[in-house]
Short mmCIF file of C-alpha atoms and ligand atoms in Angstrom, two decimals:
data_model
loop_
_atom_site.label_atom_id
_atom_site.label_comp_id
_atom_site.label_asym_id
_atom_site.label_seq_id
_atom_site.Cartn_x
_atom_site.Cartn_y
_atom_site.Cartn_z
CA MET A 142 -13.46 9.66 31.15
CA PRO A 143 -10.87 12.40 31.53
CA ALA A 144 -10.18 13.72 28.00
CA LEU A 145 -12.89 14.94 25.65
CA VAL A 146 -12.58 16.57 22.25
CA LEU A 147 -15.35 18.91 21.15
CA LEU A 148 -15.20 19.93 17.50
CA GLY A 149 -17.22 21.28 14.59
CA ALA A 150 -18.83 18.60 12.41
CA GLN A 151 -19.59 20.92 9.46
CA TRP A 152 -17.99 24.17 8.18
CA GLY A 153 -17.63 25.92 11.54
CA ASP A 154 -20.01 28.09 13.58
CA GLU A 155 -21.98 25.07 14.77
CA GLY A 156 -22.14 26.42 18.34
CA LYS A 157 -18.85 25.09 19.74
CA GLY A 158 -18.50 28.06 22.08
CA LYS A 159 -21.83 27.44 23.72
CA ALA A 160 -21.20 23.70 24.04
CA THR A 161 -17.74 24.22 25.56
CA ASP A 162 -19.05 26.81 27.97
CA LEU A 163 -21.80 24.45 29.03
CA LEU A 164 -19.23 21.83 30.07
CA GLY A 165 -16.74 24.41 31.35
CA GLY A 166 -18.13 24.33 34.88
CA SER A 167 -17.36 20.61 35.21
CA VAL A 168 -13.94 20.40 33.58
CA ASP A 169 -10.51 21.34 34.90
CA TYR A 170 -8.87 22.46 31.65
CA VAL A 171 -10.22 23.76 28.32
CA VAL A 172 -7.62 23.65 25.55
CA ARG A 173 -7.57 25.26 22.11
CA TYR A 174 -5.40 23.03 19.89
CA GLN A 175 -5.42 24.66 16.45
CA GLY A 176 -6.45 27.73 14.52
CA GLY A 177 -6.23 31.23 15.91
CA ASN A 178 -8.34 34.33 15.93
CA ASN A 179 -10.07 33.25 12.73
CA ALA A 180 -12.46 31.53 15.14
CA GLY A 181 -15.47 33.36 16.54
CA HIS A 182 -17.12 31.51 19.41
CA THR A 183 -20.21 33.03 20.99
CA VAL A 184 -21.12 32.33 24.58
CA VAL A 185 -24.30 33.67 26.15
CA VAL A 186 -24.46 33.68 29.95
CA GLY A 187 -27.65 35.19 31.33
CA ASP A 188 -28.01 38.55 29.59
CA GLN A 189 -24.29 38.75 28.82
CA LYS A 190 -22.93 37.82 25.39
CA TYR A 191 -19.24 37.12 24.84
CA ALA A 192 -17.47 36.74 21.49
CA LEU A 193 -14.22 34.79 21.90
CA HIS A 194 -11.68 34.49 19.10
CA LEU A 195 -8.46 33.12 20.48
CA LEU A 196 -9.22 32.30 24.08
CA PRO A 197 -10.77 28.93 24.93
CA SER A 198 -14.42 29.26 25.93
CA GLY A 199 -13.49 27.79 29.34
CA ILE A 200 -12.10 31.23 30.26
CA LEU A 201 -15.64 32.11 31.41
CA SER A 202 -15.77 29.28 33.97
CA PRO A 203 -13.95 30.33 37.16
CA GLY A 204 -12.78 26.83 38.19
CA CYS A 205 -11.33 26.01 34.82
CA THR A 206 -7.78 26.58 33.49
CA PRO A 207 -7.82 27.80 29.87
CA VAL A 208 -4.91 26.61 27.74
CA ILE A 209 -3.65 27.75 24.33
CA GLY A 210 -1.83 24.71 22.96
CA ASN A 211 1.24 24.44 20.75
CA GLY A 212 -0.91 23.93 17.64
CA VAL A 213 -2.55 27.35 17.90
CA VAL A 214 -1.29 30.49 16.12
CA VAL A 215 -1.33 33.53 18.37
CA ASP A 216 -1.64 37.19 17.42
CA PRO A 217 -0.47 38.85 20.67
CA SER A 218 -2.23 42.16 19.98
CA VAL A 219 -5.53 40.32 19.52
CA LEU A 220 -4.88 38.24 22.61
CA PHE A 221 -4.29 41.35 24.72
CA SER A 222 -7.37 43.14 23.48
CA GLU A 223 -9.45 40.04 24.16
CA LEU A 224 -8.00 39.77 27.68
CA ASN A 225 -8.59 43.50 28.30
CA GLY A 226 -12.18 43.22 27.10
CA LEU A 227 -12.87 40.32 29.47
CA ASN A 228 -11.08 41.98 32.42
CA ASP A 229 -13.18 45.11 31.89
CA ARG A 230 -16.25 42.91 32.26
CA GLY A 231 -14.94 41.41 35.50
CA VAL A 232 -13.71 38.08 34.10
CA ASP A 233 -10.56 36.74 35.78
CA THR A 234 -8.09 35.64 33.11
CA SER A 235 -5.06 35.07 35.32
CA LYS A 236 -5.13 31.26 35.02
CA LEU A 237 -4.51 31.27 31.27
CA LEU A 238 -1.60 29.12 30.04
CA ILE A 239 0.04 29.49 26.62
CA SER A 240 2.43 27.04 25.04
CA GLY A 241 5.91 28.46 24.37
CA ASN A 242 5.85 26.43 21.15
CA ALA A 243 2.75 28.15 19.75
CA HIS A 244 3.59 30.18 16.67
CA ILE A 245 3.08 33.94 16.52
CA ILE A 246 1.00 35.61 13.83
CA THR A 247 3.35 38.46 12.89
CA PRO A 248 2.24 41.66 11.15
CA TYR A 249 3.81 40.44 7.90
CA ASN A 250 1.74 37.23 8.03
CA VAL A 251 -1.40 39.36 8.14
CA THR A 252 -0.15 41.47 5.23
CA VAL A 253 0.66 38.36 3.15
CA ASP A 254 -2.81 36.88 3.87
CA LYS A 255 -4.51 40.03 2.59
CA VAL A 256 -2.38 40.61 -0.50
CA THR A 257 -2.56 36.93 -1.50
CA GLU A 258 -6.34 36.98 -1.36
CA ARG A 259 -6.45 40.15 -3.41
CA PHE A 260 -4.07 38.61 -5.92
CA LEU A 261 -6.24 35.48 -6.24
CA GLY A 262 -9.20 37.64 -7.27
CA LYS A 263 -12.16 35.43 -8.24
CA ARG A 264 -10.31 32.34 -7.03
CA LYS A 265 -9.88 33.68 -3.49
CA ILE A 266 -10.48 31.42 -0.47
CA GLY A 267 -12.41 34.10 1.39
CA THR A 268 -10.10 33.90 4.40
CA THR A 269 -10.73 35.87 7.55
CA GLY A 270 -7.66 37.97 6.71
CA ARG A 271 -6.13 37.29 10.12
CA GLY A 272 -2.82 35.87 8.84
CA ILE A 273 -3.68 32.27 9.68
CA GLY A 274 -2.56 30.53 6.45
CA PRO A 275 0.75 32.41 6.06
CA THR A 276 1.64 31.78 9.73
CA TYR A 277 1.08 28.02 9.36
CA ALA A 278 3.00 28.16 6.07
CA ASP A 279 5.97 29.72 7.90
CA LYS A 280 5.69 27.01 10.56
CA ILE A 281 5.87 24.26 7.95
CA ASN A 282 8.63 26.10 6.06
CA ARG A 283 10.55 26.28 9.34
CA VAL A 284 10.76 30.06 9.33
CA GLY A 285 8.03 30.60 11.92
CA ILE A 286 8.38 32.69 15.08
CA ARG A 287 7.37 30.98 18.30
CA ILE A 288 6.32 32.56 21.59
CA GLN A 289 9.53 31.31 23.23
CA ASP A 290 11.60 33.27 20.67
CA LEU A 291 10.45 36.52 22.29
CA TYR A 292 12.81 35.78 25.18
CA ASP A 293 16.02 35.75 23.13
CA GLU A 294 16.40 38.97 21.14
CA SER A 295 19.33 37.72 19.08
CA ILE A 296 17.54 34.53 17.98
CA LEU A 297 14.35 36.50 17.35
CA THR A 298 16.16 38.96 15.08
CA GLN A 299 17.80 36.15 13.10
CA LYS A 300 14.48 34.38 12.68
CA VAL A 301 12.60 37.49 11.57
CA GLU A 302 15.43 38.15 9.08
CA ALA A 303 15.10 34.63 7.68
CA ALA A 304 11.32 34.93 7.43
CA LEU A 305 11.40 38.32 5.75
CA ASP A 306 14.16 37.56 3.27
CA GLY A 307 11.94 35.78 0.77
CA LYS A 308 8.77 37.61 1.72
CA ASN A 309 10.18 41.04 0.97
CA GLN A 310 11.19 39.85 -2.49
CA LEU A 311 7.64 38.65 -3.00
CA LEU A 312 6.01 41.76 -1.57
CA THR A 313 8.10 44.19 -3.60
CA LYS A 314 8.53 42.30 -6.87
CA VAL A 315 5.27 40.37 -7.20
CA PHE A 316 2.72 42.23 -5.11
CA ASN A 317 4.13 45.71 -5.69
CA ARG A 318 4.19 46.47 -1.97
CA ARG A 319 6.76 48.14 0.26
CA ALA A 320 9.33 45.93 1.98
CA ILE A 321 8.84 45.29 5.70
CA GLU A 322 11.70 46.28 8.02
CA VAL A 323 13.20 43.64 10.29
CA GLY A 324 13.92 46.11 13.10
CA GLN A 325 10.36 47.37 13.22
CA VAL A 326 8.93 43.86 13.45
CA VAL A 327 11.41 42.80 16.13
CA GLU A 328 10.59 45.90 18.17
CA GLU A 329 6.85 45.22 17.95
CA LEU A 330 7.26 41.57 18.89
CA LEU A 331 9.53 42.38 21.84
CA SER A 332 6.94 44.82 23.15
CA TYR A 333 4.64 41.84 23.80
CA ALA A 334 7.20 39.75 25.71
CA ASP A 335 6.73 41.01 29.27
CA ARG A 336 2.95 40.86 29.29
CA LEU A 337 2.95 37.37 27.79
CA LYS A 338 5.58 35.98 30.15
CA PRO A 339 3.36 34.98 33.13
CA TYR A 340 1.15 32.89 30.85
CA VAL A 341 3.89 30.97 29.03
CA ALA A 342 4.18 27.36 30.18
CA ASP A 343 5.16 23.85 29.17
CA THR A 344 1.53 23.06 28.42
CA VAL A 345 2.31 19.53 27.18
CA LEU A 346 3.70 18.63 30.58
CA VAL A 347 0.89 20.41 32.44
CA LEU A 348 -1.84 18.63 30.47
CA ASN A 349 -0.29 15.18 30.66
CA GLN A 350 0.27 15.53 34.40
CA ALA A 351 -3.33 16.68 34.78
CA LEU A 352 -4.55 13.60 32.90
CA GLU A 353 -2.41 11.34 35.08
CA GLN A 354 -4.17 12.86 38.10
CA ASP A 355 -7.56 12.08 36.54
CA LYS A 356 -8.35 15.73 35.94
CA VAL A 357 -10.91 16.42 33.21
CA VAL A 358 -9.49 18.03 30.07
CA LEU A 359 -11.68 19.35 27.25
CA PHE A 360 -10.14 20.11 23.86
CA GLU A 361 -12.11 22.81 22.03
CA GLY A 362 -11.80 22.81 18.25
CA GLY A 363 -11.95 25.93 16.13
CA GLN A 364 -13.49 25.88 12.62
CA GLY A 365 -14.91 22.48 11.57
CA THR A 366 -14.31 19.12 9.92
CA LEU A 367 -14.96 20.33 6.36
CA LEU A 368 -12.50 23.21 6.89
CA ASP A 369 -9.71 20.77 7.87
CA ILE A 370 -6.57 21.12 5.75
CA ASP A 371 -6.44 17.33 5.18
CA HIS A 372 -10.05 16.22 5.41
CA GLY A 373 -11.96 19.32 4.33
CA THR A 374 -12.99 20.78 0.99
CA TYR A 375 -9.42 21.66 0.00
CA PRO A 376 -8.35 24.28 -1.07
CA PHE A 377 -11.36 26.03 0.47
CA VAL A 378 -10.25 25.21 4.00
CA THR A 379 -8.32 26.68 6.89
CA SER A 380 -4.64 25.84 7.34
CA SER A 381 -4.85 23.53 10.36
CA ASN A 382 -6.47 20.29 11.58
CA PRO A 383 -9.71 20.94 13.47
CA THR A 384 -10.47 17.19 13.25
CA ALA A 385 -9.93 14.98 16.31
CA GLY A 386 -6.33 14.02 15.48
CA GLY A 387 -5.42 17.70 15.63
CA ALA A 388 -6.12 17.67 19.36
CA CYS A 389 -3.28 15.18 19.85
CA THR A 390 -0.66 17.04 17.80
CA GLY A 391 -1.90 20.49 18.76
CA ALA A 392 -1.76 19.81 22.49
CA GLY A 393 0.84 17.05 22.81
CA VAL A 394 -1.53 14.44 24.20
CA GLY A 395 -1.52 10.86 22.92
CA PRO A 396 -4.59 9.39 21.18
CA THR A 397 -4.87 6.69 23.87
CA LYS A 398 -5.82 9.44 26.33
CA ILE A 399 -8.86 10.67 24.39
CA SER A 400 -12.01 9.08 25.73
CA ARG A 401 -14.79 10.92 23.92
CA VAL A 402 -15.11 12.92 20.72
CA ILE A 403 -18.18 15.14 20.47
CA GLY A 404 -19.20 16.60 17.12
CA ILE A 405 -21.14 19.85 17.24
CA LEU A 406 -23.73 19.69 14.51
CA LYS A 407 -26.12 22.43 13.46
CA ALA A 408 -29.67 21.29 12.65
CA TYR A 409 -29.10 22.90 9.22
CA THR A 410 -25.84 23.94 7.50
CA THR A 411 -23.86 27.17 7.15
CA ARG A 412 -20.57 28.13 5.57
CA VAL A 413 -18.49 31.35 5.41
CA GLY A 414 -16.08 32.07 2.56
CA SER A 415 -15.71 30.33 -0.80
CA GLY A 416 -16.04 26.65 -1.71
CA PRO A 417 -18.56 23.96 -2.54
CA PHE A 418 -21.73 23.59 -0.44
CA PRO A 419 -24.25 21.15 -1.95
CA THR A 420 -27.31 22.10 0.13
CA GLU A 421 -26.80 25.87 -0.14
CA LEU A 422 -30.04 27.82 -0.59
CA PHE A 423 -30.36 30.96 -2.70
CA ASP A 424 -34.04 31.49 -1.99
CA GLU A 425 -36.36 32.74 0.76
CA ASP A 426 -35.67 29.66 2.89
CA GLY A 427 -31.95 30.53 2.90
CA ASP A 428 -32.76 34.11 3.88
CA ALA A 429 -35.09 32.89 6.62
CA LEU A 430 -32.44 30.55 8.11
CA ARG A 431 -29.95 33.43 8.05
CA ARG A 432 -32.39 35.81 9.70
CA ILE A 433 -33.85 33.47 12.32
CA GLY A 434 -30.51 31.80 13.07
CA GLY A 435 -28.63 35.13 13.22
CA GLU A 436 -26.15 33.71 10.74
CA ARG A 437 -23.60 36.48 10.54
CA GLY A 438 -19.88 35.86 11.11
CA VAL A 439 -18.61 36.65 14.62
CA THR A 440 -15.11 37.45 13.32
CA THR A 441 -15.62 39.19 9.97
CA GLY A 442 -19.31 40.17 10.12
CA ARG A 443 -19.92 38.45 6.76
CA ASP A 444 -23.34 36.92 6.10
CA ARG A 445 -23.11 33.14 6.38
CA ARG A 446 -24.22 31.02 3.44
CA CYS A 447 -27.15 28.86 4.60
CA GLY A 448 -28.62 25.52 3.53
CA TRP A 449 -30.47 22.43 4.73
CA PHE A 450 -28.98 19.68 6.87
CA ASP A 451 -26.58 17.40 5.00
CA ALA A 452 -26.42 13.87 6.39
CA VAL A 453 -23.61 12.88 4.01
CA ILE A 454 -21.39 15.43 5.70
CA ALA A 455 -22.48 14.36 9.18
CA ARG A 456 -21.59 10.72 8.38
CA TYR A 457 -18.23 11.85 7.04
CA ALA A 458 -17.58 13.81 10.26
CA THR A 459 -18.42 10.71 12.31
CA ARG A 460 -15.90 8.72 10.30
CA VAL A 461 -12.89 11.04 10.14
CA ASN A 462 -13.19 12.08 13.78
CA GLY A 463 -14.29 8.79 15.32
CA LEU A 464 -17.20 10.67 16.89
CA THR A 465 -18.78 9.12 19.97
CA ASP A 466 -21.58 11.70 20.25
CA PHE A 467 -23.24 14.62 18.55
CA PHE A 468 -24.46 17.83 20.14
CA LEU A 469 -27.23 19.05 17.83
CA THR A 470 -27.56 22.83 17.96
CA LYS A 471 -30.11 25.42 16.80
CA LEU A 472 -33.05 23.06 16.50
CA ASP A 473 -35.25 26.01 17.56
CA VAL A 474 -34.33 27.85 14.34
CA LEU A 475 -36.24 25.25 12.30
CA THR A 476 -39.54 25.91 14.09
CA GLY A 477 -42.24 27.04 11.66
CA TRP A 478 -41.44 25.12 8.50
CA GLU A 479 -44.19 22.81 7.32
CA GLN A 480 -41.66 20.39 5.86
CA ILE A 481 -37.92 20.31 6.39
CA PRO A 482 -35.74 18.96 3.60
CA VAL A 483 -32.76 16.84 4.70
CA CYS A 484 -30.04 15.82 2.26
CA VAL A 485 -29.62 12.04 2.53
CA ALA A 486 -27.35 11.42 -0.47
CA TYR A 487 -25.93 13.21 -3.52
CA GLU A 488 -26.57 12.82 -7.17
CA ILE A 489 -23.31 13.13 -9.05
CA ASP A 490 -23.42 13.01 -12.85
CA GLY A 491 -26.67 11.03 -12.75
CA GLU A 492 -25.59 8.54 -10.06
CA ARG A 493 -26.74 8.33 -6.45
CA VAL A 494 -23.79 8.59 -4.04
CA GLU A 495 -24.20 7.86 -0.32
CA GLU A 496 -20.79 8.98 0.97
CA LEU A 497 -18.69 12.11 0.52
CA PRO A 498 -16.77 11.74 -2.76
CA TYR A 499 -13.02 11.99 -2.36
CA SER A 500 -12.68 13.79 -5.69
CA GLN A 501 -12.97 17.58 -5.60
CA THR A 502 -14.48 17.59 -9.10
CA ASP A 503 -17.22 15.17 -8.03
CA PHE A 504 -17.99 17.16 -4.90
CA HIS A 505 -18.35 20.33 -6.97
CA HIS A 506 -20.95 18.48 -9.08
CA ALA A 507 -22.85 16.99 -6.13
CA LYS A 508 -26.57 17.76 -6.09
CA PRO A 509 -28.50 17.04 -2.89
CA VAL A 510 -31.06 14.23 -2.80
CA TYR A 511 -33.68 15.36 -0.29
CA GLU A 512 -36.06 13.58 2.03
CA TYR A 513 -38.82 15.78 3.42
CA LEU A 514 -39.49 15.51 7.14
CA PRO A 515 -42.64 16.98 8.71
CA GLY A 516 -42.01 20.23 10.62
CA TRP A 517 -43.48 21.68 13.82
CA SER A 518 -44.81 25.10 14.82
CA GLU A 519 -44.68 24.94 18.64
CA ASP A 520 -42.10 27.08 20.48
CA ILE A 521 -39.41 24.65 21.68
CA THR A 522 -37.06 27.11 23.39
CA LYS A 523 -38.35 26.20 26.86
CA ALA A 524 -38.00 22.43 26.35
CA LYS A 525 -35.89 20.84 29.09
CA SER A 526 -36.14 17.19 28.14
CA PHE A 527 -36.50 15.25 24.91
CA SER A 528 -40.11 14.42 25.74
CA ASP A 529 -40.93 18.16 25.96
CA LEU A 530 -40.31 18.43 22.21
CA PRO A 531 -43.26 18.11 19.80
CA LYS A 532 -43.45 14.68 18.14
CA ASN A 533 -42.25 15.97 14.76
CA ALA A 534 -39.22 17.64 16.34
CA GLN A 535 -38.41 14.39 18.15
CA ASP A 536 -38.71 12.51 14.88
CA TYR A 537 -36.47 15.05 13.12
CA VAL A 538 -33.77 14.49 15.76
CA LYS A 539 -34.13 10.70 15.60
CA ALA A 540 -33.92 10.75 11.82
CA LEU A 541 -30.76 12.86 11.90
CA GLU A 542 -29.24 10.55 14.48
CA GLU A 543 -30.00 7.50 12.37
CA MET A 544 -28.44 9.08 9.27
CA SER A 545 -25.40 10.55 10.98
CA GLY A 546 -23.91 7.50 12.66
CA ALA A 547 -23.50 8.58 16.29
CA PRO A 548 -25.93 9.26 19.14
CA ILE A 549 -27.25 12.79 19.61
CA SER A 550 -26.50 13.36 23.29
CA ALA A 551 -27.58 16.99 23.62
CA ILE A 552 -29.84 19.39 21.75
CA GLY A 553 -29.59 23.19 21.66
CA VAL A 554 -32.91 25.02 21.66
CA GLY A 555 -31.55 28.54 22.16
CA PRO A 556 -28.24 30.39 22.53
CA GLY A 557 -28.26 30.53 26.36
CA ARG A 558 -26.35 28.16 28.66
CA ASP A 559 -29.59 26.68 29.99
CA GLU A 560 -31.33 26.36 26.63
CA THR A 561 -30.09 22.84 26.19
CA ILE A 562 -31.68 19.41 26.39
CA GLU A 563 -29.26 16.87 27.84
CA ILE A 564 -29.92 13.30 26.76
CA ASN A 565 -26.70 11.51 27.72
CA SER A 566 -24.24 13.11 30.08
CA PHE A 567 -20.85 13.95 28.54
CA LEU A 568 -18.93 13.43 31.77
P1 GDP B 842 -18.92 28.49 17.04
O1 GDP B 842 -17.95 29.22 16.18
O2 GDP B 842 -19.05 27.06 16.68
O3 GDP B 842 -18.66 28.68 18.50
O4 GDP B 842 -20.34 29.14 16.73
P2 GDP B 842 -20.69 30.72 16.60
O5 GDP B 842 -20.69 31.31 17.96
O6 GDP B 842 -19.85 31.35 15.55
O7 GDP B 842 -22.14 30.64 15.99
C1 GDP B 842 -23.17 29.97 16.64
C2 GDP B 842 -24.30 30.98 16.95
O8 GDP B 842 -25.45 30.28 17.33
C3 GDP B 842 -23.99 31.89 18.12
O9 GDP B 842 -24.61 33.13 17.89
C4 GDP B 842 -24.62 31.20 19.31
O10 GDP B 842 -25.00 32.09 20.35
C5 GDP B 842 -25.84 30.61 18.66
N1 GDP B 842 -26.33 29.35 19.22
C6 GDP B 842 -25.63 28.29 19.71
N2 GDP B 842 -26.45 27.27 20.01
C7 GDP B 842 -27.70 27.69 19.71
C8 GDP B 842 -29.00 27.08 19.76
O11 GDP B 842 -29.16 25.92 20.13
N3 GDP B 842 -30.05 27.85 19.33
C9 GDP B 842 -29.91 29.12 18.87
N4 GDP B 842 -30.99 29.79 18.46
N5 GDP B 842 -28.71 29.71 18.80
C10 GDP B 842 -27.63 29.01 19.21
P1 IMO B 843 -15.30 29.07 14.10
O1 IMO B 843 -14.30 28.50 15.07
C1 IMO B 843 -16.43 29.57 9.93
C2 IMO B 843 -13.16 29.95 7.02
C3 IMO B 843 -12.99 31.28 6.33
C4 IMO B 843 -12.44 30.81 4.98
C5 IMO B 843 -11.55 29.64 5.39
C6 IMO B 843 -10.07 30.00 5.50
O2 IMO B 843 -15.96 30.31 14.57
O3 IMO B 843 -16.24 28.02 13.66
P2 IMO B 843 -8.68 31.34 7.32
O4 IMO B 843 -8.77 32.78 7.77
O5 IMO B 843 -8.88 30.36 8.41
O6 IMO B 843 -7.46 31.06 6.49
O7 IMO B 843 -9.91 31.17 6.27
O8 IMO B 843 -12.03 29.18 6.65
N1 IMO B 843 -13.16 30.02 8.50
C7 IMO B 843 -14.26 29.88 9.26
N2 IMO B 843 -15.55 29.72 8.91
N3 IMO B 843 -16.08 29.57 11.24
C8 IMO B 843 -14.77 29.69 11.61
O9 IMO B 843 -14.37 29.55 12.87
C9 IMO B 843 -13.80 29.90 10.59
N4 IMO B 843 -12.46 30.08 10.59
C10 IMO B 843 -12.08 30.15 9.31
O10 IMO B 843 -14.22 31.95 6.19
O11 IMO B 843 -13.48 30.29 4.21
MG1 MG B 844 -17.86 30.86 14.92
#
């Protein structure tokens, strides 16, 4: 079982960092395949807490090679500050590999992200402001800058010129901003070249050779299924494919190589930024989930919107990703509720709907249909096996599994590495 994909089954922040880190000790490679430093993955090891944005969570496991795949967008200044931060804490980062085909988030991409959001006003996406969308837009428009371009100054200059041509028109004439100078951008980008050089590799070749040698490769998704550009709640999405197929294109590994796809699923739901969210709570329960679950963005510090578990979404995630397993996280946060509502279907314009509607209009009208499951009050953070959980917590997990369409193979009962109940081994 050499290649596993681990991805978010909801709107991100499900606990992917913790889950990846947990497996990191037993895998040879951990690969980020999409997104960039819009991600915020928290890993807690003993009394140490790490917030990773661009680096794969496997960077914290000494035996593991972390890889930034071709599908990722890289802001070199963020990468360096993340590496410096880890080095200062004694983490060895020398094994990192970065695809030469990964696109660079340039300073003008960050500027365009911010001014576009401001321009959208009430209709804004609520992006992380890290330049993600504009960088992917440049990639698709074929005016992107790749890591490998840093090693040919003449090509780099021509490419930055091509990218800035239209953007400067837009910045000056539409957004009333100053034009950005080609020379300044080229100079900044070139200043990153030497430090990046030792990490740059043909990661497609490396990963495929590793798989041929039966090495274990784990693909770590950023964001989540409902933030996917194709399968998410468009346009309130990120500009890449966090879903399972993204691992193939974003790392250059064929689908026949993927043996397991694990969906990380929070025992309730959260979302950051704008967009529809049927089970969102605006009451004390929402505040309590936010407080107890520590639901504050790792990247932007924004409060996360909170709501009850949505089984319609979980089923959808199973379908579009071909999930083989779920890792249910943050079950401990639900301790103390007498009854826990779970959304089993939607009501849309008076009709009961069991599956996620494909129409954006319908989804915006979806009202949750709840079933109420009995809660528990016992502390579950020390539980080591499924049978250690109180009966009602066991039943909650079994009910979610039944509704979601794939086995729940692990349960998180706290943020720490060891606060996990393993039911079926992932390896
Ligand atoms: P990611 O983006 O999917 O990696 O998730 P984040 O790190 O943004 O958010 C998940 C938060 O939940 C982090 O603060 C984790 O430390 C924490 N966490 C992960 N699993 C559990 C769990 O099972 N229980 C509790 N209480 N916290 C958890
Ligand atoms: P992790 O990996 C939660 C959201 C933003 C915004 C939308 C588009 O930690 O789960 P972008 O900057 O990507 O163009 O913003 O996507 N978003 C996330 N929400 N967790 C994330 O990452 C996210 N990355 C982006 O809030 O709504
Ligand atoms: Mg996060």
